[in-house]
Coordinates of N, CA, C and O in Angstrom, one line a residue:
R17 N 7.5 -11.4 0.5 CA 7.0 -10.6 -0.6 C 5.9 -11.3 -1.4 O 5.8 -11.2 -2.6
L18 N 5.2 -12.1 -0.7 CA 4.1 -12.8 -1.3 C 2.8 -12.2 -1.0 O 2.6 -11.7 0.1
T19 N 1.8 -12.3 -1.9 CA 0.5 -11.8 -1.5 C -0.2 -12.9 -0.7 O 0.3 -14.1 -0.7
L20 N -1.3 -12.6 0.0 CA -2.0 -13.7 0.7 C -2.4 -14.8 -0.2 O -2.3 -16.0 0.2
Q21 N -2.9 -14.5 -1.4 CA -3.3 -15.5 -2.3 C -2.2 -16.4 -2.8 O -2.3 -17.6 -2.9
Q22 N -1.0 -15.8 -3.0 CA 0.1 -16.6 -3.5 C 0.6 -17.5 -2.4 O 0.9 -18.7 -2.6
L23 N 0.6 -17.0 -1.1 CA 1.0 -17.9 0.0 C -0.1 -19.0 0.2 O 0.2 -20.2 0.4
G24 N -1.3 -18.6 0.0 CA -2.4 -19.6 0.1 C -2.3 -20.7 -0.9 O -2.4 -21.9 -0.6
D25 N -1.9 -20.3 -2.2 CA -1.7 -21.3 -3.2 C -0.6 -22.2 -2.9 O -0.6 -23.4 -3.2
R26 N 0.5 -21.7 -2.4 CA 1.7 -22.4 -2.1 C 1.5 -23.4 -0.9 O 2.1 -24.4 -0.8
S27 N 0.7 -23.0 0.1 CA 0.6 -23.7 1.3 C -0.7 -24.6 1.4 O -0.7 -25.5 2.2
G28 N -1.7 -24.3 0.6 CA -2.9 -25.0 0.7 C -3.8 -24.5 1.8 O -4.7 -25.2 2.3
V29 N -3.5 -23.3 2.3 CA -4.3 -22.7 3.4 C -5.0 -21.4 2.8 O -4.4 -20.7 2.0
S30 N -6.2 -21.2 3.1 CA -7.0 -20.1 2.5 C -6.3 -18.8 2.9 O -5.8 -18.6 3.9
A31 N -6.4 -17.8 1.9 CA -5.9 -16.5 2.1 C -6.5 -15.8 3.4 O -5.9 -15.1 4.1
S32 N -7.8 -16.1 3.6 CA -8.5 -15.4 4.7 C -8.0 -16.0 6.0 O -7.8 -15.2 7.0
T33 N -7.6 -17.3 6.1 CA -7.0 -17.8 7.3 C -5.7 -17.3 7.5 O -5.3 -16.9 8.7
I34 N -4.9 -17.1 6.5 CA -3.5 -16.5 6.6 C -3.6 -15.1 7.1 O -2.9 -14.7 8.0
H35 N -4.6 -14.4 6.6 CA -4.8 -13.0 7.1 C -5.1 -12.9 8.6 O -4.6 -12.1 9.3
K36 N -6.0 -13.8 9.0 CA -6.4 -13.9 10.4 C -5.2 -14.3 11.3 O -5.0 -13.7 12.4
I37 N -4.3 -15.2 10.8 CA -3.1 -15.5 11.6 C -2.2 -14.3 11.7 O -1.7 -14.0 12.8
E38 N -2.0 -13.6 10.6 CA -1.1 -12.5 10.6 C -1.5 -11.4 11.5 O -0.7 -10.7 12.1
N39 N -2.8 -11.2 11.6 CA -3.4 -10.1 12.4 C -3.8 -10.6 13.8 O -4.5 -9.9 14.5
L40 N -3.3 -11.8 14.2 CA -3.5 -12.3 15.5 C -5.0 -12.5 15.9 O -5.4 -12.3 17.0
Q41 N -5.8 -12.8 14.8 CA -7.2 -12.9 15.0 C -7.6 -14.4 15.3 O -8.7 -14.7 15.6
T42 N -6.6 -15.3 15.0 CA -6.8 -16.7 15.2 C -5.5 -17.4 15.5 O -4.4 -16.8 15.1
V43 N -5.5 -18.5 16.2 CA -4.3 -19.2 16.5 C -4.3 -20.5 15.6 O -5.3 -21.2 15.7
P44 N -3.3 -20.7 14.7 CA -3.4 -21.8 13.8 C -3.2 -23.1 14.5 O -2.5 -23.2 15.5
T45 N -3.8 -24.2 14.0 CA -3.5 -25.5 14.4 C -2.1 -25.9 14.0 O -1.5 -25.2 13.1
I46 N -1.6 -27.0 14.6 CA -0.2 -27.4 14.2 C -0.2 -27.8 12.7 O 0.7 -27.4 12.0
A47 N -1.3 -28.4 12.2 CA -1.3 -28.8 10.8 C -1.3 -27.5 9.9 O -0.6 -27.5 8.9
V48 N -2.0 -26.5 10.2 CA -2.0 -25.2 9.4 C -0.6 -24.6 9.5 O -0.1 -24.1 8.5
L49 N -0.1 -24.6 10.7 CA 1.3 -24.0 10.9 C 2.3 -24.7 10.0 O 3.1 -24.0 9.3
L50 N 2.2 -26.0 9.9 CA 3.2 -26.8 9.1 C 3.0 -26.4 7.6 O 3.9 -26.3 6.9
K51 N 1.7 -26.3 7.2 CA 1.4 -26.0 5.8 C 1.9 -24.6 5.4 O 2.6 -24.4 4.4
V52 N 1.7 -23.6 6.3 CA 2.2 -22.2 6.1 C 3.7 -22.2 6.0 O 4.3 -21.6 5.2
A53 N 4.3 -22.9 7.0 CA 5.8 -22.9 7.0 C 6.3 -23.5 5.7 O 7.3 -23.0 5.1
H54 N 5.7 -24.6 5.2 CA 6.1 -25.2 4.0 C 5.9 -24.2 2.8 O 6.8 -24.1 2.0
G55 N 4.8 -23.5 2.8 CA 4.5 -22.5 1.7 C 5.6 -21.4 1.7 O 5.9 -20.8 0.7
L56 N 6.1 -21.1 2.9 CA 7.1 -20.0 3.0 C 8.5 -20.6 2.9 O 9.5 -19.8 2.9
A57 N 8.7 -21.9 2.7 CA 10.0 -22.5 2.7 C 10.8 -22.2 4.0 O 12.0 -21.8 3.9
R58 N 10.1 -22.3 5.1 CA 10.7 -22.0 6.4 C 10.4 -23.1 7.4 O 9.5 -23.9 7.2
R59 N 11.3 -23.2 8.4 CA 11.0 -24.2 9.5 C 9.9 -23.6 10.4 O 9.8 -22.4 10.6
P60 N 9.0 -24.5 10.9 CA 7.9 -24.0 11.7 C 8.4 -23.2 12.9 O 7.8 -22.3 13.3
S61 N 9.6 -23.6 13.5 CA 10.1 -22.9 14.6 C 10.4 -21.4 14.3 O 10.2 -20.5 15.2
E62 N 10.7 -21.1 13.0 CA 10.9 -19.7 12.7 C 9.6 -18.9 12.8 O 9.7 -17.7 13.1
L63 N 8.5 -19.5 12.6 CA 7.2 -18.8 12.6 C 6.8 -18.6 14.1 O 6.0 -17.7 14.4
L64 N 7.3 -19.4 15.0 CA 6.9 -19.3 16.4 C 7.9 -18.4 17.2 O 7.5 -18.1 18.3
A65 N 9.0 -18.0 16.6 CA 9.9 -17.2 17.3 C 9.3 -15.8 17.7 O 8.5 -15.3 17.0
E66 N 9.7 -15.3 18.9 CA 9.2 -14.0 19.3 C 9.8 -13.0 18.3 O 11.0 -13.1 17.8
V67 N 9.1 -11.9 18.1 CA 9.6 -10.8 17.3 C 10.6 -10.0 18.1 O 10.4 -9.6 19.2
E68 N 11.8 -9.9 17.6 CA 12.9 -9.2 18.2 C 12.6 -7.7 18.2 O 12.0 -7.2 17.3
A69 N 13.1 -7.0 19.2 CA 12.9 -5.5 19.2 C 13.5 -4.9 18.0 O 12.9 -3.9 17.4
G70 N 14.6 -5.3 17.5 CA 15.2 -4.8 16.2 C 14.3 -5.0 15.0 O 14.4 -4.2 14.1
D71 N 13.4 -6.0 15.0 CA 12.5 -6.2 13.9 C 11.4 -5.2 13.9 O 10.6 -5.1 12.9
Q72 N 11.2 -4.5 15.0 CA 10.1 -3.5 15.1 C 10.6 -2.1 14.6 O 9.9 -1.1 14.7
I73 N 11.8 -2.0 14.0 CA 12.3 -0.8 13.4 C 12.7 -1.1 12.0 O 13.4 -2.0 11.7
A74 N 12.3 -0.2 11.1 CA 12.7 -0.3 9.7 C 13.2 1.1 9.3 O 12.5 2.1 9.3
I75 N 14.4 1.1 8.9 CA 15.0 2.3 8.4 C 15.2 2.2 6.8 O 15.7 1.2 6.4
L76 N 14.7 3.2 6.1 CA 14.8 3.2 4.7 C 15.6 4.5 4.3 O 15.1 5.6 4.5
R77 N 16.8 4.3 3.8 CA 17.6 5.4 3.5 C 17.1 6.1 2.2 O 16.6 5.4 1.3
R78 N 17.3 7.4 2.1 CA 16.9 8.2 1.0 C 17.2 7.6 -0.3 O 16.4 7.5 -1.2
D79 N 18.5 7.2 -0.5 CA 18.9 6.6 -1.8 C 18.4 5.2 -2.1 O 18.6 4.7 -3.2
D80 N 17.8 4.6 -1.1 CA 17.3 3.2 -1.3 C 15.8 3.2 -1.4 O 15.2 2.1 -1.5
R81 N 15.1 4.3 -1.5 CA 13.7 4.3 -1.6 C 13.3 3.8 -3.0 O 13.7 4.3 -4.0
P82 N 12.4 2.8 -3.0 CA 11.9 2.3 -4.3 C 11.0 3.3 -5.0 O 10.2 4.0 -4.3
R83 N 11.2 3.5 -6.3 CA 10.4 4.4 -7.1 C 9.9 3.7 -8.3 O 10.5 2.8 -8.8
A84 N 8.7 4.1 -8.7 CA 8.2 3.4 -9.9 C 7.4 4.5 -10.7 O 6.7 5.3 -10.1
P85 N 7.4 4.4 -12.0 CA 6.6 5.3 -12.8 C 5.2 4.9 -12.7 O 4.8 3.7 -12.6
L86 N 4.3 5.9 -12.9 CA 2.9 5.7 -13.0 C 2.6 5.5 -14.4 O 3.1 6.2 -15.3
G87 N 1.7 4.5 -14.8 CA 1.5 4.2 -16.2 C 1.0 5.3 -17.0 O 1.2 5.4 -18.2
Q88 N 0.2 6.3 -16.4 CA -0.4 7.3 -17.2 C 0.3 8.7 -16.9 O -0.2 9.7 -17.4
G89 N 1.3 8.8 -16.1 CA 1.9 10.1 -15.9 C 2.2 10.4 -14.5 O 1.3 10.8 -13.7
G90 N 3.5 10.2 -14.1 CA 3.9 10.5 -12.7 C 4.8 9.5 -12.2 O 5.3 8.7 -12.9
E91 N 5.0 9.5 -10.9 CA 5.9 8.6 -10.2 C 5.4 8.4 -8.8 O 4.9 9.3 -8.2
I92 N 5.7 7.2 -8.2 CA 5.4 6.9 -6.8 C 6.7 6.5 -6.2 O 7.5 5.8 -6.7
E93 N 6.9 7.1 -5.0 CA 8.1 6.8 -4.2 C 7.7 6.3 -2.8 O 7.0 7.0 -2.1
H94 N 8.2 5.1 -2.5 CA 7.9 4.5 -1.2 C 8.8 5.1 -0.2 O 10.0 5.1 -0.3
L95 N 8.2 5.7 0.9 CA 9.1 6.5 1.9 C 9.4 5.8 3.2 O 10.3 6.3 3.9
I96 N 8.8 4.6 3.5 CA 9.1 4.0 4.7 C 9.3 2.5 4.5 O 8.7 1.9 3.6
G97 N 10.1 1.9 5.4 CA 10.3 0.4 5.4 C 9.1 -0.2 6.2 O 8.4 0.5 6.9
A98 N 9.0 -1.5 6.0 CA 7.9 -2.2 6.7 C 8.4 -2.9 8.0 O 9.5 -3.5 8.0
I99 N 7.5 -2.9 9.0 CA 7.8 -3.7 10.2 C 6.7 -4.8 10.2 O 5.6 -4.6 9.6
P100 N 6.9 -5.9 11.0 CA 6.0 -7.0 11.0 C 4.6 -6.5 11.5 O 4.5 -5.7 12.4
R101 N 3.6 -7.0 10.8 CA 2.1 -6.8 11.2 C 1.7 -5.3 11.0 O 0.6 -5.0 11.4
S102 N 2.5 -4.5 10.3 CA 2.0 -3.1 10.1 C 1.2 -3.0 8.9 O 1.5 -3.6 7.9
Q103 N 0.2 -2.1 8.9 CA -0.6 -1.9 7.7 C -0.4 -0.4 7.3 O -1.0 0.0 6.3
L104 N 0.4 0.4 8.1 CA 0.6 1.8 7.8 C 1.7 1.9 6.6 O 2.6 1.1 6.6
D105 N 1.4 2.8 5.7 CA 2.4 3.0 4.7 C 2.5 4.5 4.3 O 1.6 5.3 4.7
L106 N 3.5 4.9 3.7 CA 3.7 6.3 3.3 C 4.4 6.4 2.0 O 5.4 5.7 1.7
W107 N 3.9 7.2 1.1 CA 4.4 7.4 -0.3 C 4.5 8.9 -0.6 O 3.7 9.7 -0.1
R108 N 5.3 9.3 -1.5 CA 5.3 10.6 -2.2 C 4.9 10.3 -3.6 O 5.5 9.4 -4.3
V109 N 3.8 10.9 -4.1 CA 3.3 10.7 -5.4 C 3.3 11.9 -6.2 O 2.8 13.0 -5.8
R110 N 4.0 11.8 -7.4 CA 4.0 12.9 -8.4 C 3.0 12.6 -9.5 O 3.1 11.5 -10.1
L111 N 2.1 13.5 -9.7 CA 1.0 13.2 -10.7 C 1.0 14.3 -11.8 O 1.1 15.5 -11.5
E112 N 0.8 13.9 -13.0 CA 0.5 14.8 -14.1 C -0.9 15.2 -14.0 O -1.7 14.6 -13.4
S113 N -1.2 16.4 -14.6 CA -2.6 16.9 -14.5 C -3.6 15.8 -14.9 O -3.4 15.2 -16.0
G114 N -4.7 15.7 -14.2 CA -5.7 14.7 -14.5 C -5.5 13.3 -14.1 O -6.3 12.4 -14.2
I115 N -4.3 13.0 -13.5 CA -3.9 11.6 -13.2 C -4.1 11.5 -11.6 O -3.8 12.4 -10.9
G116 N -4.5 10.3 -11.2 CA -4.6 10.1 -9.8 C -5.3 8.7 -9.5 O -5.3 7.8 -10.3
V117 N -6.0 8.7 -8.3 CA -6.6 7.4 -7.8 C -8.1 7.5 -8.1 O -8.8 8.5 -7.8
G118 N -8.6 6.4 -8.7 CA -10.1 6.4 -9.0 C -10.5 7.5 -9.9 O -11.4 8.2 -9.7
M119 N -9.8 7.6 -11.0 CA -10.0 8.8 -11.9 C -11.4 8.8 -12.5 O -12.0 7.8 -12.5
P120 N -11.8 10.0 -12.9 CA -13.2 10.1 -13.5 C -13.3 9.1 -14.6 O -12.4 8.9 -15.4
G121 N -14.5 8.5 -14.7 CA -14.7 7.5 -15.7 C -14.4 6.1 -15.3 O -14.7 5.1 -16.0
T122 N -13.8 6.0 -14.1 CA -13.5 4.7 -13.5 C -14.3 4.6 -12.1 O -14.7 5.6 -11.6
E123 N -14.4 3.4 -11.6 CA -15.0 3.3 -10.3 C -14.1 4.0 -9.2 O -12.9 3.9 -9.2
P124 N -14.8 4.7 -8.3 CA -14.0 5.2 -7.2 C -13.4 4.1 -6.3 O -13.9 3.0 -6.3
W125 N -12.3 4.4 -5.6 CA -11.7 3.4 -4.7 C -12.6 3.4 -3.4 O -13.1 4.4 -3.0
Q126 N -12.5 2.2 -2.8 CA -13.2 2.0 -1.5 C -12.6 0.7 -0.9 O -12.6 -0.3 -1.5
F127 N -12.1 0.9 0.3 CA -11.5 -0.3 1.0 C -11.5 0.0 2.5 O -11.6 1.2 2.9
H128 N -11.3 -1.0 3.3 CA -11.3 -0.8 4.8 C -9.9 -0.2 5.1 O -8.9 -0.8 4.8
G129 N -9.9 0.9 5.7 CA -8.7 1.6 6.1 C -8.8 3.1 6.3 O -10.0 3.6 6.5
E130 N -7.7 3.8 6.2 CA -7.7 5.2 6.4 C -6.7 5.8 5.4 O -5.7 5.1 5.0
V131 N -6.9 7.0 4.9 CA -6.0 7.7 4.0 C -5.8 9.1 4.5 O -6.8 9.8 4.9
A132 N -4.6 9.6 4.5 CA -4.3 11.0 4.8 C -3.5 11.5 3.6 O -2.5 10.9 3.1
L133 N -3.9 12.7 3.1 CA -3.2 13.3 1.9 C -2.6 14.7 2.4 O -3.3 15.4 3.1
L134 N -1.4 15.0 1.9 CA -0.9 16.3 2.2 C -0.3 16.8 0.8 O 0.6 16.2 0.3
V135 N -0.9 17.9 0.3 CA -0.4 18.4 -1.0 C 0.8 19.2 -0.8 O 0.8 20.2 0.0
E136 N 1.9 18.8 -1.4 CA 3.2 19.5 -1.3 C 3.3 20.5 -2.4 O 3.9 21.6 -2.2
E137 N 2.8 20.2 -3.6 CA 2.9 21.1 -4.8 C 1.7 21.0 -5.6 O 1.1 19.9 -5.7
G138 N 1.3 22.0 -6.3 CA 0.1 22.0 -7.2 C -1.2 21.9 -6.4 O -1.3 22.3 -5.3
T139 N -2.2 21.4 -7.1 CA -3.5 21.3 -6.5 C -4.1 19.9 -6.9 O -3.7 19.3 -7.9
I140 N -5.0 19.4 -6.0 CA -5.7 18.2 -6.3 C -7.2 18.4 -6.1 O -7.6 19.3 -5.3
E141 N -7.9 17.6 -6.8 CA -9.4 17.6 -6.6 C -9.6 16.2 -5.9 O -9.2 15.2 -6.4
A142 N -10.3 16.2 -4.7 CA -10.6 15.0 -4.0 C -12.1 14.9 -3.9 O -12.8 15.9 -3.5
V143 N -12.6 13.8 -4.2 CA -14.1 13.5 -4.1 C -14.2 12.4 -3.1 O -13.7 11.3 -3.3
V144 N -14.8 12.6 -2.0 CA -15.0 11.6 -0.9 C -16.5 11.6 -0.7 O -17.1 12.6 -0.3
G145 N -17.1 10.4 -1.0 CA -18.6 10.3 -0.9 C -19.2 11.2 -2.0 O -18.8 11.1 -3.1
E146 N -20.1 12.1 -1.6 CA -20.7 13.0 -2.5 C -20.1 14.4 -2.5 O -20.5 15.2 -3.3
E147 N -19.1 14.6 -1.7 CA -18.5 15.9 -1.6 C -17.2 16.1 -2.4 O -16.4 15.1 -2.4
T148 N -17.0 17.2 -3.0 CA -15.8 17.5 -3.8 C -15.0 18.6 -3.1 O -15.5 19.6 -2.6
Y149 N -13.6 18.4 -3.0 CA -12.8 19.3 -2.3 C -11.6 19.7 -3.2 O -11.0 18.8 -3.8
E150 N -11.3 21.0 -3.3 CA -10.1 21.5 -4.0 C -9.1 21.7 -2.9 O -9.3 22.4 -1.9
M151 N -7.9 21.1 -3.1 CA -6.8 21.2 -2.1 C -5.6 21.7 -2.8 O -5.2 21.3 -3.8
G152 N -4.9 22.8 -2.1 CA -3.7 23.3 -2.7 C -2.5 23.0 -1.7 O -2.7 22.4 -0.7
R153 N -1.4 23.6 -2.1 CA -0.2 23.4 -1.4 C -0.4 23.7 0.1 O -0.9 24.7 0.5
G154 N 0.1 22.7 0.9 CA 0.0 22.8 2.4 C -1.3 22.2 2.9 O -1.4 22.0 4.1
D155 N -2.3 22.0 2.1 CA -3.6 21.5 2.6 C -3.5 20.0 2.8 O -2.8 19.3 2.1
S156 N -4.3 19.5 3.8 CA -4.3 18.1 4.1 C -5.7 17.6 4.3 O -6.6 18.4 4.6
M157 N -5.9 16.3 4.1 CA -7.2 15.7 4.3 C -6.9 14.3 4.9 O -6.0 13.6 4.5
H158 N -7.8 13.9 5.8 CA -7.7 12.6 6.4 C -9.1 12.0 6.3 O -10.1 12.7 6.7
F159 N -9.3 10.8 5.8 CA -10.6 10.3 5.6 C -10.7 8.8 5.8 O -9.7 8.1 5.6
D160 N -11.9 8.3 6.0 CA -12.2 6.9 6.2 C -12.3 6.3 4.7 O -13.2 6.7 4.0
S161 N -11.4 5.4 4.3 CA -11.4 4.9 3.0 C -12.5 3.9 2.7 O -12.6 3.4 1.6
N162 N -13.4 3.6 3.7 CA -14.6 2.8 3.4 C -15.6 3.6 2.6 O -16.4 3.1 1.9
V163 N -15.4 5.0 2.6 CA -16.3 5.9 1.8 C -15.7 5.9 0.4 O -14.5 6.0 0.2
P164 N -16.5 5.7 -0.7 CA -15.9 5.8 -2.0 C -15.2 7.1 -2.2 O -15.7 8.2 -1.9
H165 N -14.0 7.0 -2.9 CA -13.2 8.2 -3.0 C -12.4 8.2 -4.3 O -12.1 7.1 -4.9
R166 N -12.0 9.3 -4.7 CA -11.0 9.5 -5.8 C -10.3 10.8 -5.6 O -10.8 11.7 -5.0
W167 N -9.1 10.9 -6.1 CA -8.3 12.2 -6.0 C -7.3 12.2 -7.2 O -6.8 11.2 -7.6
F168 N -7.1 13.4 -7.7 CA -6.3 13.5 -8.9 C -5.7 14.9 -9.0 O -6.3 15.9 -8.4
A169 N -4.6 15.1 -9.7 CA -4.0 16.4 -10.0 C -5.0 17.2 -10.8 O -5.5 16.8 -11.8
S170 N -5.2 18.5 -10.4 CA -6.2 19.4 -11.1 C -5.5 20.7 -11.4 O -4.3 20.9 -11.0
G171 N -6.2 21.6 -12.0 CA -5.7 22.9 -12.3 C -4.8 23.0 -13.5 O -4.1 24.0 -13.7
G172 N -4.7 21.9 -14.3 CA -3.9 21.9 -15.5 C -2.4 21.8 -15.2 O -1.6 22.0 -16.1
K173 N -2.0 21.5 -13.9 CA -0.6 21.4 -13.6 C -0.3 20.1 -12.8 O -1.2 19.5 -12.2
P174 N 1.0 19.6 -12.8 CA 1.3 18.5 -12.0 C 1.1 18.8 -10.5 O 1.1 19.9 -10.1
A175 N 1.0 17.7 -9.7 CA 0.9 17.9 -8.3 C 1.8 16.9 -7.6 O 2.1 15.8 -8.2
M176 N 2.3 17.2 -6.4 CA 3.1 16.3 -5.6 C 2.3 16.1 -4.3 O 1.9 17.1 -3.6
V177 N 2.0 14.9 -3.9 CA 1.2 14.6 -2.7 C 1.9 13.5 -1.8 O 2.4 12.5 -2.3
L178 N 1.9 13.8 -0.5 CA 2.3 12.8 0.4 C 1.1 12.0 0.8 O 0.1 12.6 1.1
V179 N 1.2 10.7 0.7 CA 0.0 9.8 1.0 C 0.4 8.9 2.1 O 1.3 8.1 2.0
S180 N -0.3 9.0 3.2 CA -0.2 8.0 4.3 C -1.5 7.2 4.4 O -2.6 7.8 4.3
A181 N -1.3 5.9 4.5 CA -2.6 5.1 4.5 C -2.4 3.9 5.4 O -1.3 3.4 5.6
I182 N -3.5 3.5 6.0 CA -3.6 2.2 6.6 C -4.5 1.3 5.6 O -5.6 1.6 5.4
L183 N -3.8 0.3 5.1 CA -4.4 -0.5 4.0 C -4.7 -1.9 4.4 O -3.9 -2.5 5.2
P184 N -5.7 -2.5 3.8 CA -5.9 -3.9 4.0 C -4.7 -4.7 3.4 O -4.1 -4.2 2.4
D185 N -4.4 -5.9 3.9 CA -3.2 -6.6 3.4 C -3.2 -6.8 1.9 O -2.2 -6.8 1.3
R186 N -4.4 -7.1 1.3 CA -4.4 -7.4 -0.1 C -4.0 -6.2 -0.9 O -3.2 -6.4 -1.9
I187 N -4.3 -5.0 -0.5 CA -3.9 -3.8 -1.3 C -2.5 -3.5 -0.9 O -1.7 -3.2 -1.8
H188 N -2.1 -3.6 0.3 CA -0.7 -3.4 0.8 C 0.3 -4.3 0.0 O 1.3 -3.8 -0.5
S189 N -0.1 -5.6 0.0 CA 0.8 -6.5 -0.7 C 0.9 -6.3 -2.2 O 1.9 -6.3 -2.8
D190 N -0.3 -5.9 -2.8 CA -0.3 -5.6 -4.3 C 0.5 -4.4 -4.6 O 1.3 -4.5 -5.6
L191 N 0.4 -3.4 -3.8 CA 1.2 -2.2 -4.1 C 2.7 -2.5 -3.9 O 3.5 -2.1 -4.8
A192 N 3.1 -3.2 -2.9 CA 4.5 -3.5 -2.7 C 5.0 -4.4 -3.8 O 6.2 -4.1 -4.3
T193 N 4.3 -5.3 -4.3 CA 4.7 -6.2 -5.4 C 4.8 -5.4 -6.7 O 5.8 -5.5 -7.4
R194 N 3.9 -4.5 -7.0 CA 4.0 -3.7 -8.2 C 5.1 -2.7 -8.2 O 5.8 -2.5 -9.2
I195 N 5.4 -2.1 -7.0 CA 6.5 -1.2 -6.9 C 7.8 -1.9 -7.1 O 8.7 -1.5 -7.8
A196 N 7.9 -3.1 -6.4 CA 9.2 -3.8 -6.5 C 9.4 -4.3 -8.0 O 10.5 -4.2 -8.5
R197 N 8.3 -4.7 -8.6 CA 8.4 -5.2 -10.0 C 8.8 -4.1 -11.0 O 9.7 -4.2 -11.8
A198 N 8.2 -2.9 -10.8 CA 8.5 -1.8 -11.6 C 9.9 -1.2 -11.4 O 10.5 -0.7 -12.3
T199 N 10.4 -1.3 -10.1 CA 11.7 -0.9 -9.8 C 12.7 -1.7 -10.5 O 13.7 -1.2 -11.0
V200 N 12.5 -3.0 -10.6 CA 13.4 -4.0 -11.2 C 13.3 -3.9 -12.8 O 14.2 -3.9 -13.5
D201 N 12.1 -3.8 -13.2 CA 11.8 -3.8 -14.7 C 11.0 -2.5 -15.1 O 9.8 -2.5 -15.0
A202 N 11.8 -1.5 -15.6 CA 11.1 -0.2 -15.9 C 10.2 -0.4 -17.1 O 9.3 0.5 -17.3
E203 N 10.2 -1.5 -17.8 CA 9.2 -1.8 -18.8 C 7.8 -2.2 -18.3 O 6.9 -2.2 -19.1
D204 N 7.7 -2.4 -17.0 CA 6.5 -2.8 -16.4 C 6.0 -1.8 -15.5 O 6.1 -1.9 -14.3
P205 N 5.5 -0.6 -16.0 CA 5.2 0.5 -15.1 C 4.1 0.2 -14.1 O 3.1 -0.4 -14.4
Y206 N 4.2 0.8 -13.0 CA 3.2 0.7 -11.9 C 2.1 1.8 -12.3 O 2.4 2.9 -12.6
C207 N 0.8 1.4 -12.1 CA -0.3 2.3 -12.4 C -1.2 2.2 -11.3 O -1.7 1.2 -11.0
L208 N -1.5 3.4 -10.6 CA -2.5 3.4 -9.5 C -3.9 3.0 -9.9 O -4.7 2.6 -9.1
N209 N -4.2 3.1 -11.2 CA -5.6 2.8 -11.6 C -5.8 1.3 -12.0 O -6.8 0.9 -12.4
A210 N -4.7 0.6 -12.0 CA -4.8 -0.9 -12.4 C -5.6 -1.6 -11.4 O -5.7 -1.3 -10.2

């Protein structure tokens, strides 16, 4: 449950190198492997072990789903568990009217990955690039998140949206950390706009 930067600080290995190791883009030297193992408080042999088939399955029971309040109105619920090396994630997001991602008056979001939205209740306004889309119950959208984007509950009513995304590690780790922290400490609410 460490971010790449936190592990980098603990191990003395750059976050970019750790990212490349995690994504099988580079093979670490013995010296780097020892540093990363030390930063994780693990034996180097644990990092070299083959991934077991059981590790490729993550079951998250309904009653165990982490939930966190949104700082300005709403709630986010994490719907799937994580398997090693996965960047896919799934959430249910409840938003008060006018609340969402990259809200008007702030910079739109933009990152390497993909996002799929499915509106379960209410309506949202989604702006992807220069185009604006109104989406109602049952409507879905899939887009390349390299394009600047924002989306928020519209129509003066709350909205419920299923969000599936492939996120870069830095965003994935940050979201997981914030949700975990907010779940443990309700006084530290999670906010999508932070």
